[in-house]
CSV table of C-alpha atoms and ligand atoms in Angstrom, one decimal:
chain,number,residue,atom,x,y,z
T,108,MET,CA,58.3,65.1,149.7
T,109,SER,CA,60.2,68.4,150.1
T,110,VAL,CA,63.7,68.2,151.5
T,111,ILE,CA,64.3,70.0,154.8
T,112,PRO,CA,67.6,71.9,154.2
T,113,LEU,CA,70.4,71.7,156.7
T,114,ALA,CA,70.5,75.5,156.8
T,115,ASN,CA,68.2,78.1,155.4
T,116,PRO,CA,69.5,81.7,155.4
T,117,LYS,CA,66.7,82.8,153.1
T,118,ALA,CA,64.1,81.8,155.7
T,119,GLN,CA,66.1,83.9,158.2
T,120,TYR,CA,66.0,86.9,155.9
T,121,LEU,CA,62.2,86.4,155.2
T,122,SER,CA,61.5,86.1,159.0
T,123,ARG,CA,62.9,89.7,159.5
T,124,LYS,CA,62.3,91.0,155.9
T,125,LYS,CA,60.6,94.2,157.0
T,126,GLU,CA,63.4,95.3,159.3
T,127,ILE,CA,66.2,94.1,157.0
T,128,ASP,CA,64.7,95.8,153.9
T,129,ALA,CA,64.3,99.1,155.9
T,130,ALA,CA,67.9,98.8,157.1
T,131,ILE,CA,69.2,98.3,153.5
T,132,THR,CA,67.1,101.2,152.2
T,133,ARG,CA,68.3,103.5,155.0
T,134,THR,CA,71.9,102.7,154.1
T,135,LEU,CA,71.4,103.0,150.4
T,136,GLU,CA,69.9,106.4,150.8
T,137,SER,CA,72.5,107.6,153.3
T,138,GLY,CA,75.1,107.7,150.5
T,139,TRP,CA,77.8,106.3,152.8
T,140,TYR,CA,78.7,102.7,152.1
T,141,ILE,CA,82.0,101.9,153.9
T,142,LEU,CA,82.9,102.5,157.6
T,143,GLY,CA,80.2,104.9,158.6
T,144,GLN,CA,77.5,105.3,161.2
T,145,GLU,CA,76.0,101.8,160.7
T,146,VAL,CA,79.3,100.1,161.4
T,147,GLU,CA,80.0,102.4,164.4
T,148,ARG,CA,76.6,101.8,165.9
T,149,PHE,CA,76.7,98.0,165.3
T,150,GLU,CA,80.1,97.9,167.0
T,151,LYS,CA,78.7,99.6,170.1
T,152,GLU,CA,75.6,97.4,170.1
T,153,PHE,CA,77.4,94.1,169.6
T,154,ALA,CA,80.0,95.0,172.3
T,155,ALA,CA,77.2,95.8,174.7
T,156,PHE,CA,75.4,92.6,173.9
T,157,LEU,CA,78.5,90.6,174.7
T,158,GLY,CA,79.4,92.6,177.8
T,159,ALA,CA,82.7,93.6,176.2
T,160,GLU,CA,84.4,97.0,176.0
T,161,CYS,CA,85.1,97.2,172.3
T,162,CYS,CA,84.2,95.7,169.0
T,163,VAL,CA,85.7,96.4,165.6
T,164,GLY,CA,83.9,95.3,162.4
T,165,VAL,CA,86.0,93.5,159.8
T,166,GLY,CA,85.6,91.7,156.5
T,167,ASN,CA,85.0,88.2,157.7
T,168,GLY,CA,85.7,85.8,160.5
T,169,THR,CA,89.0,84.5,159.2
T,170,ASP,CA,90.4,88.1,159.0
T,171,ALA,CA,88.9,88.7,162.5
T,172,LEU,CA,91.0,85.8,163.9
T,173,ALA,CA,94.1,87.0,162.0
T,174,LEU,CA,93.8,90.6,163.0
T,175,ALA,CA,92.9,89.7,166.6
T,176,MET,CA,96.0,87.5,166.9
T,177,GLN,CA,98.3,90.2,165.5
T,178,ALA,CA,96.7,92.8,167.7
T,179,VAL,CA,97.5,90.8,170.9
T,180,GLY,CA,101.1,90.4,169.7
T,181,VAL,CA,101.3,87.2,167.7
T,182,VAL,CA,104.1,87.6,165.1
T,183,THR,CA,105.7,85.5,162.4
T,184,GLY,CA,107.1,82.3,163.7
T,185,ASP,CA,105.1,82.3,167.0
T,186,GLU,CA,103.3,79.2,167.9
T,187,VAL,CA,99.5,79.2,168.5
T,188,ILE,CA,97.8,76.3,170.2
T,189,THR,CA,94.4,75.4,168.7
T,190,VAL,CA,92.3,72.4,167.6
T,191,SER,CA,92.0,70.4,164.4
T,192,ASN,CA,88.3,69.9,165.1
T,193,SER,CA,87.2,73.2,163.5
T,194,ALA,CA,86.5,75.0,160.3
T,195,VAL,CA,89.8,75.2,158.3
T,196,ALA,CA,89.6,79.0,158.8
T,197,THR,CA,90.9,78.7,162.3
T,198,ILE,CA,94.2,77.2,161.2
T,199,ALA,CA,94.3,79.2,157.9
T,200,ALA,CA,94.1,82.4,159.9
T,201,ILE,CA,97.1,81.4,162.0
T,202,GLU,CA,99.1,80.7,158.9
T,203,GLN,CA,97.9,83.8,157.2
T,204,ILE,CA,99.9,85.9,159.7
T,205,GLY,CA,103.0,83.6,159.5
T,206,ALA,CA,102.4,82.0,162.8
T,207,VAL,CA,102.6,78.2,163.4
T,208,PRO,CA,99.5,76.2,164.4
T,209,VAL,CA,100.1,73.6,167.1
T,210,LEU,CA,97.2,71.1,167.5
T,211,ALA,CA,95.8,70.0,170.8
T,212,ASP,CA,93.1,67.3,171.2
T,213,VAL,CA,89.5,68.0,172.2
T,214,GLU,CA,87.4,66.8,175.1
T,215,PRO,CA,84.8,64.1,174.3
T,216,GLN,CA,82.0,66.0,176.2
T,217,THR,CA,82.3,69.6,174.9
T,218,ARG,CA,84.2,68.6,171.7
T,219,CYS,CA,86.3,71.7,172.3
T,220,LEU,CA,89.9,72.3,173.2
T,221,ASP,CA,91.0,69.9,176.1
T,222,PRO,CA,92.9,71.9,178.7
T,223,GLN,CA,94.7,68.7,179.7
T,224,HIS,CA,96.3,68.6,176.3
T,225,ILE,CA,97.8,72.2,176.3
T,226,GLU,CA,100.7,72.0,178.7
T,227,HIS,CA,102.8,69.5,176.9
T,228,LEU,CA,102.6,71.6,173.7
T,229,VAL,CA,103.9,74.8,175.2
T,230,THR,CA,107.4,75.8,174.1
T,231,SER,CA,109.4,79.1,174.3
T,232,ARG,CA,107.8,80.1,171.0
T,233,THR,CA,104.2,79.6,172.1
T,234,LYS,CA,102.4,83.0,172.1
T,235,ALA,CA,98.6,82.3,172.2
T,236,ILE,CA,95.8,79.8,172.6
T,237,VAL,CA,92.8,79.9,170.2
T,238,PRO,CA,89.9,77.9,171.7
T,239,VAL,CA,87.0,77.3,169.3
T,240,HIS,CA,83.5,77.3,170.8
T,241,LEU,CA,82.5,74.6,168.4
T,242,PHE,CA,78.8,74.1,167.3
T,243,GLY,CA,77.8,76.8,169.8
T,244,GLN,CA,79.2,74.9,172.8
T,245,PRO,CA,81.5,77.0,175.0
T,246,ALA,CA,85.0,75.7,175.4
T,247,PRO,CA,86.2,75.1,179.0
T,248,MET,CA,87.5,78.7,179.5
T,249,GLU,CA,88.1,78.6,183.2
T,250,ASP,CA,90.8,76.0,182.9
T,251,ILE,CA,92.2,77.4,179.7
T,252,ILE,CA,92.6,80.8,181.4
T,253,VAL,CA,94.5,79.3,184.3
T,254,LEU,CA,96.9,77.7,181.8
T,255,ALA,CA,97.3,80.9,179.8
T,256,ARG,CA,98.2,82.8,182.9
T,257,LYS,CA,100.6,80.1,184.0
T,258,PHE,CA,102.5,80.3,180.8
T,259,GLY,CA,102.0,84.0,179.9
T,260,LEU,CA,99.9,83.2,176.8
T,261,LYS,CA,97.3,85.3,175.1
T,262,ILE,CA,93.8,83.9,174.4
T,263,VAL,CA,91.9,84.7,171.2
T,264,GLU,CA,88.5,83.0,171.3
T,265,ASP,CA,87.1,81.7,168.0
T,266,CYS,CA,83.4,82.6,168.4
T,267,ALA,CA,82.4,82.1,164.8
T,268,GLN,CA,79.9,79.5,165.9
T,269,ALA,CA,78.9,80.8,169.3
T,270,HIS,CA,77.2,84.2,169.2
T,271,GLY,CA,75.3,84.5,172.4
T,272,ALA,CA,76.6,81.3,174.1
T,273,GLU,CA,77.3,81.7,177.8
T,274,ILE,CA,79.5,80.4,180.6
T,275,GLN,CA,78.1,81.2,184.1
T,276,GLY,CA,75.9,83.9,182.7
T,277,LYS,CA,78.8,85.6,180.7
T,278,LYS,CA,78.8,85.6,177.0
T,279,VAL,CA,81.6,83.9,175.1
T,280,GLY,CA,83.9,86.5,173.4
T,281,SER,CA,84.3,88.3,176.8
T,282,PHE,CA,86.8,85.8,178.3
T,283,GLY,CA,89.9,86.1,176.2
T,284,ASP,CA,92.3,89.0,175.3
T,285,ALA,CA,90.3,89.2,172.1
T,286,ALA,CA,87.6,87.2,170.3
T,287,ALA,CA,86.8,86.7,166.6
T,288,PHE,CA,83.2,86.5,165.2
T,289,SER,CA,82.0,85.6,161.7
T,290,PHE,CA,78.8,86.9,160.3
T,291,TYR,CA,78.7,84.4,157.4
T,292,PRO,CA,75.0,84.1,156.5
T,293,THR,CA,74.3,80.8,158.2
T,294,LYS,CA,75.8,81.8,161.6
T,295,ASN,CA,73.6,82.5,164.6
T,296,LEU,CA,74.0,86.2,163.8
T,297,GLY,CA,74.4,86.2,160.0
T,298,ALA,CA,74.8,89.0,157.5
T,299,LEU,CA,73.6,88.7,153.9
T,300,GLY,CA,77.2,88.5,152.7
T,301,ASP,CA,80.6,88.3,154.4
T,302,GLY,CA,81.3,90.0,157.7
T,303,GLY,CA,83.3,89.6,160.9
T,304,ALA,CA,84.3,91.4,164.1
T,305,VAL,CA,87.0,91.4,166.7
T,306,VAL,CA,85.8,91.9,170.3
T,307,THR,CA,88.0,92.9,173.2
T,308,HIS,CA,88.1,94.6,176.6
T,309,SER,CA,91.3,96.4,175.6
T,310,HIS,CA,91.2,99.7,173.8
T,311,ASP,CA,94.8,99.2,172.7
T,312,VAL,CA,93.9,95.9,171.0
T,313,ALA,CA,90.8,97.5,169.4
T,314,ASP,CA,92.8,100.4,168.1
T,315,ALA,CA,95.4,98.1,166.6
T,316,VAL,CA,92.7,96.2,164.7
T,317,ARG,CA,91.0,99.4,163.7
T,318,GLU,CA,94.2,100.6,162.1
T,319,ALA,CA,95.2,97.2,160.6
T,320,ARG,CA,91.7,96.7,158.9
T,321,GLU,CA,92.3,99.7,156.7
T,322,TYR,CA,95.9,99.7,155.4
T,323,GLY,CA,97.3,100.6,158.8
T,324,TRP,CA,95.9,104.1,158.5
T,325,THR,CA,95.9,106.3,161.6
T,326,THR,CA,94.6,109.2,159.6
T,327,ARG,CA,93.3,108.9,156.1
T,328,TYR,CA,96.1,108.1,153.6
T,329,VAL,CA,98.8,107.8,156.3
T,330,SER,CA,99.8,104.3,157.3
T,331,ARG,CA,101.6,104.0,160.6
T,332,LYS,CA,102.2,100.3,160.1
T,333,PRO,CA,101.4,97.9,157.2
T,334,GLY,CA,97.8,96.8,157.2
T,335,VAL,CA,95.2,95.1,155.1
T,336,ASN,CA,91.8,95.9,153.6
T,337,SER,CA,89.2,94.1,155.7
T,338,ARG,CA,86.3,96.3,156.4
T,339,LEU,CA,82.7,95.4,157.5
T,340,ASP,CA,80.5,97.3,155.0
T,341,GLU,CA,77.7,99.6,155.9
T,342,ILE,CA,74.9,97.5,154.4
T,343,GLN,CA,76.0,94.3,156.3
T,344,ALA,CA,76.3,96.3,159.5
T,345,ALA,CA,72.8,97.7,159.1
T,346,ILE,CA,71.5,94.2,158.5
T,347,LEU,CA,73.3,92.9,161.6
T,348,ARG,CA,71.8,95.8,163.6
T,349,ALA,CA,68.3,94.7,162.4
T,350,LYS,CA,68.9,91.1,163.5
T,351,LEU,CA,70.9,91.6,166.8
T,352,PRO,CA,67.8,92.4,169.0
T,353,TYR,CA,66.4,89.0,168.2
T,354,LEU,CA,69.5,86.9,168.7
T,355,ASP,CA,68.9,85.8,172.3
T,356,VAL,CA,65.3,84.7,171.4
T,357,ALA,CA,66.5,83.0,168.3
T,358,ASN,CA,69.1,81.0,170.3
T,359,ALA,CA,66.5,80.0,172.8
T,360,GLN,CA,64.3,78.7,169.9
T,361,ARG,CA,67.3,76.7,168.7
T,362,ARG,CA,67.6,75.1,172.2
T,363,ASP,CA,63.9,74.3,172.2
T,364,ILE,CA,64.2,72.5,168.9
T,365,ALA,CA,67.3,70.7,170.3
T,366,GLN,CA,65.2,69.5,173.3
T,367,ARG,CA,62.6,68.1,171.0
T,368,TYR,CA,65.2,66.2,169.0
T,369,GLU,CA,66.8,64.9,172.2
T,370,ALA,CA,63.4,63.7,173.4
T,371,SER,CA,63.0,61.7,170.1
T,372,ILE,CA,66.4,60.0,170.5
T,373,THR,CA,65.5,57.0,172.5
T,374,SER,CA,68.2,54.6,171.3
T,375,HIS,CA,71.8,54.5,172.6
T,376,THR,CA,72.9,54.3,168.9
T,377,ILE,CA,72.7,58.0,168.7
T,378,VAL,CA,74.3,60.3,171.2
T,379,SER,CA,72.9,63.9,171.5
T,380,PRO,CA,75.2,66.9,172.3
T,381,ARG,CA,76.0,66.7,176.0
T,382,LYS,CA,74.7,69.3,178.4
T,383,ILE,CA,77.7,71.0,180.1
T,384,SER,CA,76.8,72.4,183.5
T,385,GLY,CA,77.2,76.2,183.9
T,386,THR,CA,77.1,76.7,180.1
T,387,VAL,CA,74.4,77.7,177.7
T,388,SER,CA,75.0,76.5,174.2
T,389,GLY,CA,74.3,78.8,171.3
T,390,MET,CA,73.2,75.6,169.5
T,391,HIS,CA,74.7,76.7,166.2
T,392,LEU,CA,74.6,73.1,165.0
T,393,PHE,CA,72.9,70.1,166.4
T,394,VAL,CA,75.6,67.5,166.0
T,395,VAL,CA,74.9,63.9,167.1
T,396,GLU,CA,77.4,61.1,167.3
T,397,CYS,CA,76.5,57.7,165.8
T,398,GLU,CA,78.8,54.7,165.1
T,399,ALA,CA,76.6,54.0,162.1
T,400,ARG,CA,76.8,57.6,160.9
T,401,ASP,CA,76.8,56.9,157.2
T,402,ARG,CA,73.8,54.6,157.5
T,403,LEU,CA,71.9,57.2,159.7
T,404,ARG,CA,72.7,59.9,157.1
T,405,GLU,CA,71.3,57.8,154.3
T,406,PHE,CA,68.2,57.0,156.3
T,407,LEU,CA,67.6,60.7,157.1
T,408,GLY,CA,68.2,61.5,153.4
T,409,LYS,CA,65.5,59.1,152.4
T,410,GLU,CA,63.2,60.8,154.9
T,411,GLY,CA,63.9,64.1,153.1
T,412,ILE,CA,66.1,65.5,155.9
T,413,GLY,CA,69.3,67.4,154.9
T,414,THR,CA,72.4,66.6,157.0
T,415,ALA,CA,76.1,67.5,156.8
T,416,ILE,CA,79.3,66.5,158.5
T,417,HIS,CA,81.2,69.2,160.3
T,418,TYR,CA,83.8,68.3,159.5
T,419,PRO,CA,84.4,65.1,157.5
T,420,MET,CA,88.2,65.5,157.8
T,421,PRO,CA,89.9,67.3,160.7
T,422,VAL,CA,92.2,70.0,159.4
T,423,HIS,CA,95.4,68.0,159.9
T,424,LYS,CA,94.0,65.3,157.5
T,425,GLN,CA,93.1,67.7,154.7
T,426,PRO,CA,95.4,67.7,151.7
T,427,ALA,CA,96.7,71.2,152.2
T,428,TYR,CA,97.8,70.4,155.8
T,429,SER,CA,98.4,66.7,156.1
T,430,GLY,CA,101.7,65.6,157.5
T,431,ARG,CA,102.9,69.0,158.4
T,432,LEU,CA,101.1,70.3,161.5
T,433,ARG,CA,102.6,70.0,164.9
T,434,GLY,CA,100.7,67.9,167.4
T,435,GLN,CA,98.9,66.0,164.6
T,436,ASP,CA,99.9,62.6,165.9
T,437,ARG,CA,98.2,62.8,169.2
T,438,LEU,CA,94.6,63.7,168.4
T,439,PRO,CA,92.6,60.5,169.1
T,440,CYS,CA,89.4,62.1,170.3
T,441,THR,CA,89.4,64.5,167.3
T,442,GLU,CA,89.8,61.6,164.9
T,443,THR,CA,87.2,59.4,166.5
T,444,LEU,CA,84.7,62.2,166.5
T,445,SER,CA,85.2,63.0,162.9
T,446,GLU,CA,84.0,59.4,162.0
T,447,LYS,CA,80.8,59.6,164.1
T,448,ILE,CA,79.5,63.2,163.9
T,449,LEU,CA,76.4,64.2,161.9
T,450,SER,CA,74.7,67.6,161.8
T,451,LEU,CA,70.9,67.8,161.7
T,452,PRO,CA,68.9,70.9,160.5
T,453,MET,CA,69.1,73.6,163.3
T,454,TYR,CA,67.7,77.1,162.9
T,455,PRO,CA,64.8,79.0,164.5
T,456,GLU,CA,62.9,79.3,161.2
T,457,LEU,CA,62.3,75.5,161.0
T,458,THR,CA,58.5,75.2,160.9
T,459,GLU,CA,56.6,73.1,163.4
T,460,GLY,CA,55.9,70.6,160.6
T,461,GLN,CA,59.6,70.3,159.7
T,462,VAL,CA,60.6,69.8,163.4
T,463,GLU,CA,57.9,67.2,163.7
T,464,ARG,CA,59.1,65.4,160.6
T,465,ILE,CA,62.7,65.3,161.9
T,466,CYS,CA,61.5,64.0,165.3
T,467,THR,CA,59.4,61.3,163.7
T,468,ALA,CA,62.3,60.2,161.6
T,469,LEU,CA,64.6,60.1,164.6
T,470,GLN,CA,62.0,58.0,166.5
T,471,LYS,CA,61.7,55.6,163.6
T,472,TRP,CA,65.5,55.1,163.4
T,473,CYS,CA,65.6,54.5,167.1
T,474,ARG,CA,62.8,52.0,167.0
T,475,ASN,CA,64.4,50.1,164.1
T,476,GLU,CA,67.8,50.0,165.9
T,477,GLU,CA,66.5,48.8,169.2
T,478,ARG,CA,64.7,45.9,167.6
X,729,PLP,C1,84.9,78.0,163.8
X,729,PLP,C2,85.1,79.0,162.7
X,729,PLP,N1,86.1,79.8,162.7
X,729,PLP,C3,86.3,80.7,161.7
X,729,PLP,C4,85.4,80.8,160.7
X,729,PLP,C5,85.7,81.8,159.6
X,729,PLP,O1,84.7,82.7,159.3
X,729,PLP,P1,84.5,83.3,157.8
X,729,PLP,O2,83.9,82.3,157.0
X,729,PLP,O3,83.6,84.5,158.1
X,729,PLP,O4,85.8,83.8,157.4
X,729,PLP,C6,84.3,80.0,160.6
X,729,PLP,C7,83.3,80.1,159.5
X,729,PLP,O5,83.0,79.3,158.8
X,729,PLP,C8,84.1,79.0,161.6
X,729,PLP,O6,83.1,78.2,161.7
């Protein structure tokens, strides 16, 4: 029995091989490999896709977060409120710029930043909020924006897992002062290497990121401010341009697969991701909750189905961070979730036969559990 992998970036490449190969060849033959026409065009196309004014391509999603925060004014010592229920990159980016992560709990329904847990964390040093649209599910931006306005805080959305997700018909990444995207190969819009972007409505913020991504240069070899080297390369930009036109359709295919999984989950022992009214999930990951998570994982493994836990340890429990992050003592929902969550394979290239096998396995588990 072949194992169905949790993610399959090669299948994604093969599904668009012709367009991607042509994009790579075009770039190779252009003779221009760093910050050229492909990056410029991708930036315009991705901003238009999101309904945002500006986009600046950078080296990866972690840098996108760090550069976006700096561009909206976060400086060393400032506090940034975010969640522990995320890729470690969210918190690493805050510390990368010398700022201080402060952790808020998440909502049980969206599994994203809980607006009710923000206010008591605000101090005179708080500068920004970084909501993470986790697993493709948009965070409750309306309430977060109200709080940000009340306390004069900036918002940098972490959209690394939510390309194309929507709230009331508006794409995430267009709500905050800036947003950060990752194009890691397994993301909904994935490159074939590292890549990232900062998206914003503000030309000033975009200009600041554009300078900072290349040594602080305003003109070549002249640095106005200290910067870094974090550039999206031409080949990755060309690949992303080849894939972007299919993103909405690919996300809809993910949601169709999710619906079929949901229909197969007939036992209360597994809880599917909740539908949140007014939002459209990018369905980056299909993450169920199950009290018997480890047993479910073992069962699916025996059925040849790859699974993963995103993430087995919230960031504040990981060795590099444990015992030293503010807010870490009041994260009951974050901690409960980390013991129950399990990610099932979720990508548009899953074959009919693979989806069928996963549905059959889920049905079998449910039948056994309800006995
Ligand atoms: C929520 C979240 N934020 C940030 C990142 C960082 O992106 P990258 O791996 O491109 O640096 C990731 C990617 O893993 C992520 O999932």
